[in-house]
């Protein structure tokens, strides 16, 4: 299973995913001009990863600060995908870290969490 | 009374079962007709069944479409809500940045960037016909000695105290900012040179009366020198700045702890 590594830019987050362990890490701000392009790659990777017979594990770590509207929508698409995988028995979890100095970022992560039944933690950390 | 279908069926069966009718024209014809009737019945049953299935499917489809659109609407609502909050967060961050970028980090008064913009605007207002403004360039005398004797932290504290005094109790549209290092700039709109002079003299007096104590218990006495220039209509703001600076230099040369004025072209003319 292949890895995914997209380096960060001023308007897009760093994305690192390891096929072997099923760990995915997204860190930074997300206001890409072409959200479809960026998140398309992430969703493709997730679909292929979860479809491969050996790996039905996906642990996602998020350190997202700012998301534009397209990115909010794309994250929901990703979570929907994970919800489906969780429903069919895959091992899915999401941890969303936020800077405790910016509690509103935590509120927003909670807002995302609301609709999903897979393990979804929102954790505040000191920067 | 109309015969029931069961009644008809029974009578047909009787004829078809009657060996006497087996080979008659009526018997064979009735047998063929009966078979055709049965086939049509079956066909009708299937059509009804299929039609029911289609109807159920269409209904189901409609229901899921409605359900889907409800879900989509709800989702869209959440996207908007979350996105709006992100936008609000960004706006707040922007406002914070904006405030930071126009204020001096140490003293909290306007910084050089802010002063530059205010000065440009003040010049425009004068071009538009408002009374002229006065620039006062202020500099702490022998500030290096404060730093050398008591350390930079104390030096910083002195600057904060000074900024408090200079920026306190000035008119609403007067501005006092930190120009850099130990230099402060006051922009005093709609003011004459003499009114500005008494304001700055009063400020210099307040600075002299500051009772600051160094960490080692020693009193710190500071004085300021100031150079004032009245803006001349048509001059670029930088020209007025240079004149205030030159007046400050004069005050320093004349022994510091004093206010010096830049000549305006009118006074130059009258003295000529």
Short mmCIF file of C-alpha atoms in Angstrom, two decimals:
data_model
loop_
_atom_site.label_atom_id
_atom_site.label_comp_id
_atom_site.label_asym_id
_atom_site.label_seq_id
_atom_site.Cartn_x
_atom_site.Cartn_y
_atom_site.Cartn_z
CA UNK A 1 0.00 0.00 0.00
CA UNK A 2 1.41 3.36 -0.96
CA UNK A 3 2.00 6.40 1.23
CA UNK A 4 0.67 9.87 0.60
CA UNK A 5 2.74 12.94 1.26
CA UNK A 6 1.63 16.42 0.26
CA UNK A 7 3.90 19.21 1.53
CA UNK A 8 2.26 22.26 3.07
CA UNK A 9 1.79 25.59 1.28
CA UNK A 10 0.66 28.89 2.81
CA UNK A 11 -2.92 28.02 1.91
CA UNK A 12 -2.94 24.22 2.22
CA UNK A 13 -2.09 21.85 5.05
CA UNK A 14 0.59 19.23 5.23
CA UNK A 15 -0.79 15.77 4.57
CA UNK A 16 1.02 12.60 5.49
CA UNK A 17 -0.57 9.17 5.25
CA UNK A 18 1.10 5.80 5.79
CA UNK A 19 -0.40 2.80 4.06
CA UNK A 20 1.31 0.34 6.35
CA UNK A 21 -0.11 1.65 9.61
CA UNK A 22 -3.22 3.41 8.38
CA UNK A 23 -2.16 6.66 10.05
CA UNK A 24 -3.12 9.92 8.42
CA UNK A 25 -2.01 13.32 9.63
CA UNK A 26 -3.33 16.65 8.34
CA UNK A 27 -1.83 19.78 9.78
CA UNK A 28 -2.20 23.48 8.97
CA UNK A 29 -4.66 25.89 7.41
CA UNK A 30 -6.85 24.91 4.50
CA UNK A 31 -8.10 27.54 2.12
CA UNK A 32 -7.04 26.07 -1.19
CA UNK A 33 -8.11 27.64 -4.46
CA UNK A 34 -9.00 24.20 -5.68
CA UNK A 35 -10.36 22.21 -2.76
CA UNK A 36 -11.53 19.44 -5.06
CA UNK A 37 -7.99 18.86 -6.24
CA UNK A 38 -6.47 18.75 -2.77
CA UNK A 39 -9.13 16.80 -0.92
CA UNK A 40 -9.75 14.59 -3.92
CA UNK A 41 -6.29 13.14 -3.36
CA UNK A 42 -7.06 12.52 0.30
CA UNK A 43 -10.40 10.87 -0.40
CA UNK A 44 -8.87 8.74 -3.17
CA UNK A 45 -6.19 7.57 -0.82
CA UNK A 46 -8.71 6.73 1.92
CA UNK A 47 -10.94 4.82 -0.48
CA UNK A 48 -8.07 2.81 -1.89
CA UNK A 49 -6.56 2.23 1.52
CA UNK A 50 -9.77 0.95 3.06
CA UNK A 51 -10.56 -1.17 0.00
CA UNK A 52 -7.26 -3.02 0.16
CA UNK A 53 -7.79 -6.42 1.77
CA UNK A 54 -5.00 -6.07 4.29
CA UNK A 55 -5.93 -2.74 5.78
CA UNK A 56 -9.24 -1.82 7.28
CA UNK A 57 -7.66 0.53 9.77
CA UNK A 58 -7.58 4.31 9.56
CA UNK A 59 -6.51 6.59 12.36
CA UNK A 60 -6.70 10.22 11.44
CA UNK A 61 -4.98 13.01 13.34
CA UNK A 62 -5.99 16.54 12.53
CA UNK A 63 -4.35 19.80 13.47
CA UNK A 64 -6.43 22.11 11.34
CA UNK A 65 -6.79 25.75 12.31
CA UNK A 66 -8.62 27.58 9.53
CA UNK A 67 -10.86 25.97 6.91
CA UNK A 68 -12.62 27.76 4.08
CA UNK A 69 -16.10 26.71 3.03
CA UNK A 70 -14.98 24.21 0.39
CA UNK A 71 -12.63 22.65 2.89
CA UNK A 72 -15.37 22.36 5.50
CA UNK A 73 -17.45 20.53 2.96
CA UNK A 74 -14.55 18.32 1.91
CA UNK A 75 -13.86 17.36 5.54
CA UNK A 76 -17.51 16.34 5.87
CA UNK A 77 -17.13 14.20 2.75
CA UNK A 78 -14.13 12.54 4.35
CA UNK A 79 -15.97 11.95 7.63
CA UNK A 80 -18.96 10.56 5.71
CA UNK A 81 -16.60 8.13 4.04
CA UNK A 82 -15.21 7.12 7.43
CA UNK A 83 -18.72 6.74 8.85
CA UNK A 84 -19.57 4.25 6.10
CA UNK A 85 -16.34 2.35 6.75
CA UNK A 86 -17.05 2.33 10.48
CA UNK A 87 -20.55 0.99 9.84
CA UNK A 88 -19.16 -1.96 7.91
CA UNK A 89 -16.78 -2.76 10.74
CA UNK A 90 -13.51 -1.03 9.82
CA UNK A 91 -11.29 0.26 12.61
CA UNK A 92 -11.74 4.04 12.32
CA UNK A 93 -10.78 6.87 14.64
CA UNK A 94 -10.27 10.61 14.44
CA UNK A 95 -8.41 12.84 16.88
CA UNK A 96 -8.69 16.56 16.30
CA UNK A 97 -6.09 18.60 18.18
CA UNK A 98 -6.52 22.31 18.77
CA UNK A 99 -4.52 25.00 20.53
CA UNK A 100 -6.15 25.66 23.90
CA UNK A 101 -5.35 29.34 23.41
CA UNK A 102 -7.89 29.27 20.58
CA UNK A 103 -10.92 27.61 22.16
CA UNK A 104 -13.16 28.46 19.21
CA UNK A 105 -11.16 26.10 17.04
CA UNK A 106 -12.14 23.40 19.56
CA UNK A 107 -15.82 24.39 19.37
CA UNK A 108 -15.67 24.05 15.63
CA UNK A 109 -14.10 20.60 15.84
CA UNK A 110 -16.98 19.61 18.16
CA UNK A 111 -19.38 20.94 15.58
CA UNK A 112 -17.89 18.57 13.01
CA UNK A 113 -18.03 15.65 15.41
CA UNK A 114 -21.77 15.89 16.04
CA UNK A 115 -23.04 13.68 13.23
CA UNK A 116 -20.64 10.77 13.47
CA UNK A 117 -20.61 7.60 15.49
CA UNK A 118 -17.00 6.47 15.04
CA UNK A 119 -14.49 7.38 17.81
CA UNK A 120 -13.88 11.10 17.39
CA UNK A 121 -11.87 12.95 20.04
CA UNK A 122 -11.35 16.69 20.26
CA UNK A 123 -8.27 17.44 22.34
CA UNK A 124 -6.93 20.85 23.38
CA UNK A 125 -3.19 21.19 23.73
CA UNK A 126 -0.89 24.02 24.73
CA UNK A 127 1.19 25.14 21.82
CA UNK B 1 -79.48 -11.73 -11.36
CA UNK B 2 -76.05 -11.95 -12.90
CA UNK B 3 -74.37 -15.31 -12.38
CA UNK B 4 -71.25 -15.30 -10.20
CA UNK B 5 -67.91 -16.16 -11.78
CA UNK B 6 -67.71 -19.28 -9.59
CA UNK B 7 -71.10 -20.28 -10.93
CA UNK B 8 -70.00 -19.76 -14.53
CA UNK B 9 -66.76 -21.66 -13.91
CA UNK B 10 -68.67 -24.60 -12.42
CA UNK B 11 -71.00 -24.74 -15.40
CA UNK B 12 -68.14 -24.57 -17.91
CA UNK B 13 -66.30 -27.35 -16.02
CA UNK B 14 -69.46 -29.52 -16.16
CA UNK B 15 -69.62 -29.16 -19.94
CA UNK B 16 -65.87 -29.75 -20.37
CA UNK B 17 -66.01 -32.82 -18.08
CA UNK B 18 -69.00 -34.25 -19.86
CA UNK B 19 -67.69 -37.08 -22.13
CA UNK B 20 -70.67 -36.53 -24.41
CA UNK B 21 -69.36 -33.06 -25.20
CA UNK B 22 -65.72 -34.12 -25.64
CA UNK B 23 -65.75 -34.20 -29.38
CA UNK B 24 -68.63 -31.92 -30.23
CA UNK B 25 -67.88 -28.59 -31.92
CA UNK B 26 -69.29 -26.78 -28.86
CA UNK B 27 -67.12 -28.83 -26.49
CA UNK B 28 -63.82 -28.25 -28.30
CA UNK B 29 -64.58 -24.59 -28.91
CA UNK B 30 -65.44 -24.07 -25.26
CA UNK B 31 -62.20 -25.84 -24.24
CA UNK B 32 -60.13 -23.50 -26.44
CA UNK B 33 -62.00 -20.47 -25.20
CA UNK B 34 -61.50 -21.59 -21.58
CA UNK B 35 -57.76 -21.97 -22.10
CA UNK B 36 -57.56 -18.51 -23.69
CA UNK B 37 -59.57 -17.05 -20.79
CA UNK B 38 -57.16 -18.60 -18.24
CA UNK B 39 -54.15 -17.19 -20.13
CA UNK B 40 -55.64 -13.70 -20.15
CA UNK B 41 -56.35 -13.92 -16.44
CA UNK B 42 -52.74 -14.82 -15.78
CA UNK B 43 -51.51 -11.99 -18.01
CA UNK B 44 -53.72 -9.48 -16.19
CA UNK B 45 -52.38 -10.71 -12.87
CA UNK B 46 -48.81 -10.19 -14.03
CA UNK B 47 -49.52 -6.72 -15.40
CA UNK B 48 -51.10 -5.66 -12.12
CA UNK B 49 -48.21 -7.12 -10.21
CA UNK B 50 -45.61 -5.37 -12.36
CA UNK B 51 -47.49 -2.13 -12.24
CA UNK B 52 -47.68 -2.32 -8.45
CA UNK B 53 -43.96 -2.95 -8.31
CA UNK B 54 -43.25 0.04 -10.49
CA UNK B 55 -45.48 2.21 -8.40
CA UNK B 56 -43.78 1.08 -5.20
CA UNK B 57 -40.42 1.76 -6.76
CA UNK B 58 -41.39 5.25 -7.87
CA UNK B 59 -42.80 6.00 -4.43
CA UNK B 60 -39.69 4.67 -2.78
CA UNK B 61 -37.52 6.72 -5.08
CA UNK B 62 -39.51 9.81 -4.32
CA UNK B 63 -39.19 9.16 -0.62
CA UNK B 64 -35.42 8.64 -0.78
CA UNK B 65 -35.05 11.72 -2.99
CA UNK B 66 -36.92 13.77 -0.42
CA UNK B 67 -34.89 12.21 2.36
CA UNK B 68 -31.68 12.88 0.44
CA UNK B 69 -32.55 16.49 -0.19
CA UNK B 70 -33.47 16.93 3.48
CA UNK B 71 -30.10 15.51 4.42
CA UNK B 72 -28.31 17.70 1.88
CA UNK B 73 -30.07 20.78 3.20
CA UNK B 74 -29.15 19.94 6.76
CA UNK B 75 -25.58 19.33 5.70
CA UNK B 76 -25.43 22.56 3.77
CA UNK B 77 -26.74 24.35 6.83
CA UNK B 78 -24.00 22.88 8.96
CA UNK B 79 -21.33 23.73 6.38
CA UNK B 80 -22.52 27.33 6.35
CA UNK B 81 -22.63 27.50 10.14
CA UNK B 82 -19.14 26.11 10.57
CA UNK B 83 -17.79 28.19 7.73
CA UNK B 84 -19.33 31.36 9.16
CA UNK B 85 -17.66 30.67 12.48
CA UNK B 86 -14.33 30.16 10.80
CA UNK B 87 -14.83 33.46 9.04
CA UNK B 88 -15.64 35.19 12.32
CA UNK B 89 -12.52 33.68 13.84
CA UNK B 90 -10.46 34.96 10.94
CA UNK B 91 -11.97 38.41 11.19
CA UNK B 92 -11.08 38.61 14.86
CA UNK B 93 -7.56 37.47 14.12
CA UNK B 94 -7.36 40.13 11.42
CA UNK B 95 -8.56 42.84 13.75
CA UNK B 96 -5.97 41.74 16.30
CA UNK B 97 -3.24 41.79 13.67
CA UNK B 98 -4.40 45.15 12.45
CA UNK B 99 -4.20 46.57 15.94
CA UNK B 100 -0.77 45.00 16.47
CA UNK B 101 0.54 46.36 13.21
CA UNK B 102 -0.41 49.93 14.13
CA UNK B 103 0.71 49.93 17.75
CA UNK B 104 4.09 49.93 19.35
CA UNK B 105 4.64 46.61 21.11
CA UNK B 106 6.38 48.14 24.14
CA UNK B 107 4.38 51.27 24.90
CA UNK B 108 1.04 50.46 23.26
CA UNK B 109 0.85 53.88 21.58
CA UNK B 110 0.70 54.25 17.76
CA UNK B 111 3.85 53.09 15.98
CA UNK B 112 5.73 54.64 13.08
CA UNK B 113 3.56 52.95 10.48
CA UNK B 114 0.45 54.44 12.08
CA UNK B 115 2.09 57.87 12.40
CA UNK B 116 3.08 57.83 8.72
CA UNK B 117 -0.53 57.20 7.69
CA UNK B 118 -2.00 59.74 10.11
CA UNK B 119 0.50 62.32 8.89
CA UNK B 120 -0.44 61.69 5.26
CA UNK B 121 -4.12 62.12 6.12
CA UNK B 122 -3.45 65.27 8.13
CA UNK B 123 -1.67 66.80 5.12
CA UNK B 124 -4.61 65.90 2.88
CA UNK B 125 -7.02 67.57 5.31
CA UNK B 126 -4.96 70.75 5.17
CA UNK B 127 -4.99 70.58 1.34
CA UNK B 128 -8.77 70.38 1.61
CA UNK B 129 -8.84 73.65 3.52
CA UNK B 130 -8.66 72.68 7.18
CA UNK B 131 -6.39 74.70 9.48
CA UNK B 132 -2.81 73.51 9.51
CA UNK B 133 -1.25 71.03 11.96
CA UNK B 134 1.92 71.07 14.02
CA UNK B 135 4.44 68.26 14.27
CA UNK B 136 6.39 67.87 17.49
CA UNK B 137 9.40 65.59 17.38
CA UNK B 138 10.44 64.63 20.92
CA UNK B 139 13.58 62.88 22.04
CA UNK B 140 14.67 61.70 25.50
CA UNK B 141 17.87 63.44 26.58
CA UNK B 142 20.82 61.18 27.34
CA UNK B 143 18.66 58.08 27.17
CA UNK B 144 21.71 55.93 26.52
CA UNK B 145 22.91 56.81 30.01
CA UNK B 146 19.70 55.45 31.54
CA UNK B 147 20.20 52.19 29.69
CA UNK B 148 23.88 52.03 30.56
CA UNK B 149 23.36 52.82 34.24
CA UNK B 150 20.22 50.77 34.94
CA UNK B 151 19.92 48.24 32.13
CA UNK B 152 17.57 47.95 29.17
CA UNK B 153 14.64 46.69 31.20
CA UNK B 154 14.62 49.89 33.22
CA UNK B 155 15.16 51.86 30.02
CA UNK B 156 12.07 50.19 28.58
CA UNK B 157 10.10 51.02 31.71
CA UNK B 158 11.12 54.66 31.37
CA UNK B 159 9.87 54.67 27.76
CA UNK B 160 6.53 53.21 28.87
CA UNK B 161 6.14 55.86 31.58
CA UNK B 162 7.04 58.58 29.10
CA UNK B 163 4.56 57.30 26.55
CA UNK B 164 1.85 57.32 29.23
CA UNK B 165 2.58 60.93 30.13
CA UNK B 166 2.87 62.15 26.56
CA UNK B 167 -0.26 60.42 25.30
CA UNK B 168 -2.39 61.28 28.34
CA UNK B 169 -4.91 64.11 28.29
CA UNK B 170 -4.31 65.19 24.71
CA UNK B 171 -7.19 66.36 22.53
CA UNK B 172 -9.20 63.65 20.79
CA UNK B 173 -7.65 64.17 17.40
CA UNK B 174 -4.11 64.77 18.66
CA UNK B 175 -1.87 61.76 18.25
CA UNK B 176 1.27 60.83 20.10
CA UNK B 177 3.20 57.83 18.82
CA UNK B 178 6.59 56.21 19.11
CA UNK B 179 8.66 57.24 16.12
CA UNK B 180 11.48 54.87 17.01
CA UNK B 181 14.02 54.23 19.77
CA UNK B 182 13.55 57.03 22.32
CA UNK B 183 11.89 59.37 19.81
CA UNK B 184 8.22 60.27 19.93
CA UNK B 185 6.17 62.17 17.38
CA UNK B 186 3.08 64.24 18.15
CA UNK B 187 0.71 65.19 15.35
CA UNK B 188 -1.46 68.11 16.48
CA UNK B 189 -4.14 69.03 13.92
CA UNK B 190 -5.76 72.46 13.68
CA UNK B 191 -3.26 74.05 16.01
CA UNK B 192 -1.01 77.09 15.95
CA UNK B 193 2.66 76.88 16.69
CA UNK B 194 2.23 78.83 19.95
CA UNK B 195 -0.59 76.60 21.25
CA UNK B 196 1.46 73.53 20.33
CA UNK B 197 4.50 75.01 22.06
CA UNK B 198 2.66 75.42 25.35
CA UNK B 199 1.27 71.88 25.11
CA UNK B 200 4.72 70.40 24.48
CA UNK B 201 6.27 72.57 27.21
CA UNK B 202 3.62 71.27 29.60
CA UNK B 203 4.41 67.69 28.58
CA UNK B 204 8.14 68.30 29.04
CA UNK B 205 7.36 69.64 32.52
CA UNK B 206 5.33 66.51 33.37
CA UNK B 207 8.21 64.34 32.18
CA UNK B 208 10.66 66.23 34.36
CA UNK B 209 8.33 65.69 37.32
CA UNK B 210 8.11 61.93 36.83
CA UNK B 211 9.45 60.30 39.96
CA UNK B 212 10.93 57.13 38.60
CA UNK B 213 13.04 54.86 40.74
CA UNK B 214 15.60 52.39 39.39
CA UNK B 215 15.71 48.82 40.81
CA UNK B 216 18.79 49.84 42.81
CA UNK B 217 16.74 52.54 44.52
CA UNK B 218 18.30 55.45 42.66
CA UNK B 219 15.94 58.07 41.25
CA UNK B 220 15.87 58.36 37.47
CA UNK B 221 15.48 61.87 36.18
CA UNK B 222 14.82 62.30 32.48
CA UNK B 223 14.21 65.35 30.37
CA UNK B 224 13.10 65.68 26.78
CA UNK B 225 14.00 67.96 23.93
CA UNK B 226 11.44 68.84 21.30
CA UNK B 227 11.41 70.33 17.83
CA UNK B 228 8.16 71.80 16.49
CA UNK B 229 7.16 72.63 12.93
CA UNK B 230 3.94 74.02 11.56
CA UNK B 231 2.89 72.29 8.35
CA UNK B 232 2.83 74.59 5.34
CA UNK B 233 0.05 74.08 2.80
CA UNK B 234 1.43 72.45 -0.32
CA UNK B 235 4.52 71.02 1.36
CA UNK B 236 4.91 67.26 1.32
CA UNK B 237 4.50 65.86 4.87
CA UNK B 238 8.10 64.68 4.77
CA UNK B 239 9.25 68.28 4.46
CA UNK B 240 7.44 69.18 7.70
CA UNK B 241 8.99 66.12 9.36
CA UNK B 242 12.45 67.25 8.27
CA UNK B 243 11.79 70.72 9.68
CA UNK B 244 10.61 69.32 13.03
CA UNK B 245 13.69 67.11 13.08
CA UNK B 246 15.94 70.09 12.36
CA UNK B 247 14.28 72.04 15.19
CA UNK B 248 14.85 69.07 17.52
CA UNK B 249 18.51 69.08 16.50
CA UNK B 250 18.61 72.77 17.35
CA UNK B 251 17.08 72.13 20.80
CA UNK B 252 19.70 69.47 21.41
CA UNK B 253 22.51 71.77 20.31
CA UNK B 254 21.24 74.58 22.49
CA UNK B 255 21.67 72.36 25.54
CA UNK B 256 18.69 69.93 25.54
CA UNK B 257 15.70 69.96 27.94
CA UNK B 258 14.02 72.59 25.79
CA UNK B 259 11.63 73.21 22.92
CA UNK B 260 12.81 74.71 19.61
CA UNK B 261 10.63 75.91 16.75
CA UNK B 262 11.10 75.60 13.04
CA UNK B 263 10.70 78.82 11.15
CA UNK B 264 7.71 78.86 8.83
CA UNK B 265 8.16 80.48 5.42
CA UNK B 266 6.09 83.44 6.68
CA UNK B 267 8.41 84.05 9.61
CA UNK B 268 11.34 83.58 7.26
CA UNK B 269 9.81 86.22 5.00
CA UNK B 270 9.07 88.64 7.83
CA UNK B 271 12.56 88.32 9.25
CA UNK B 272 14.09 88.88 5.82
#
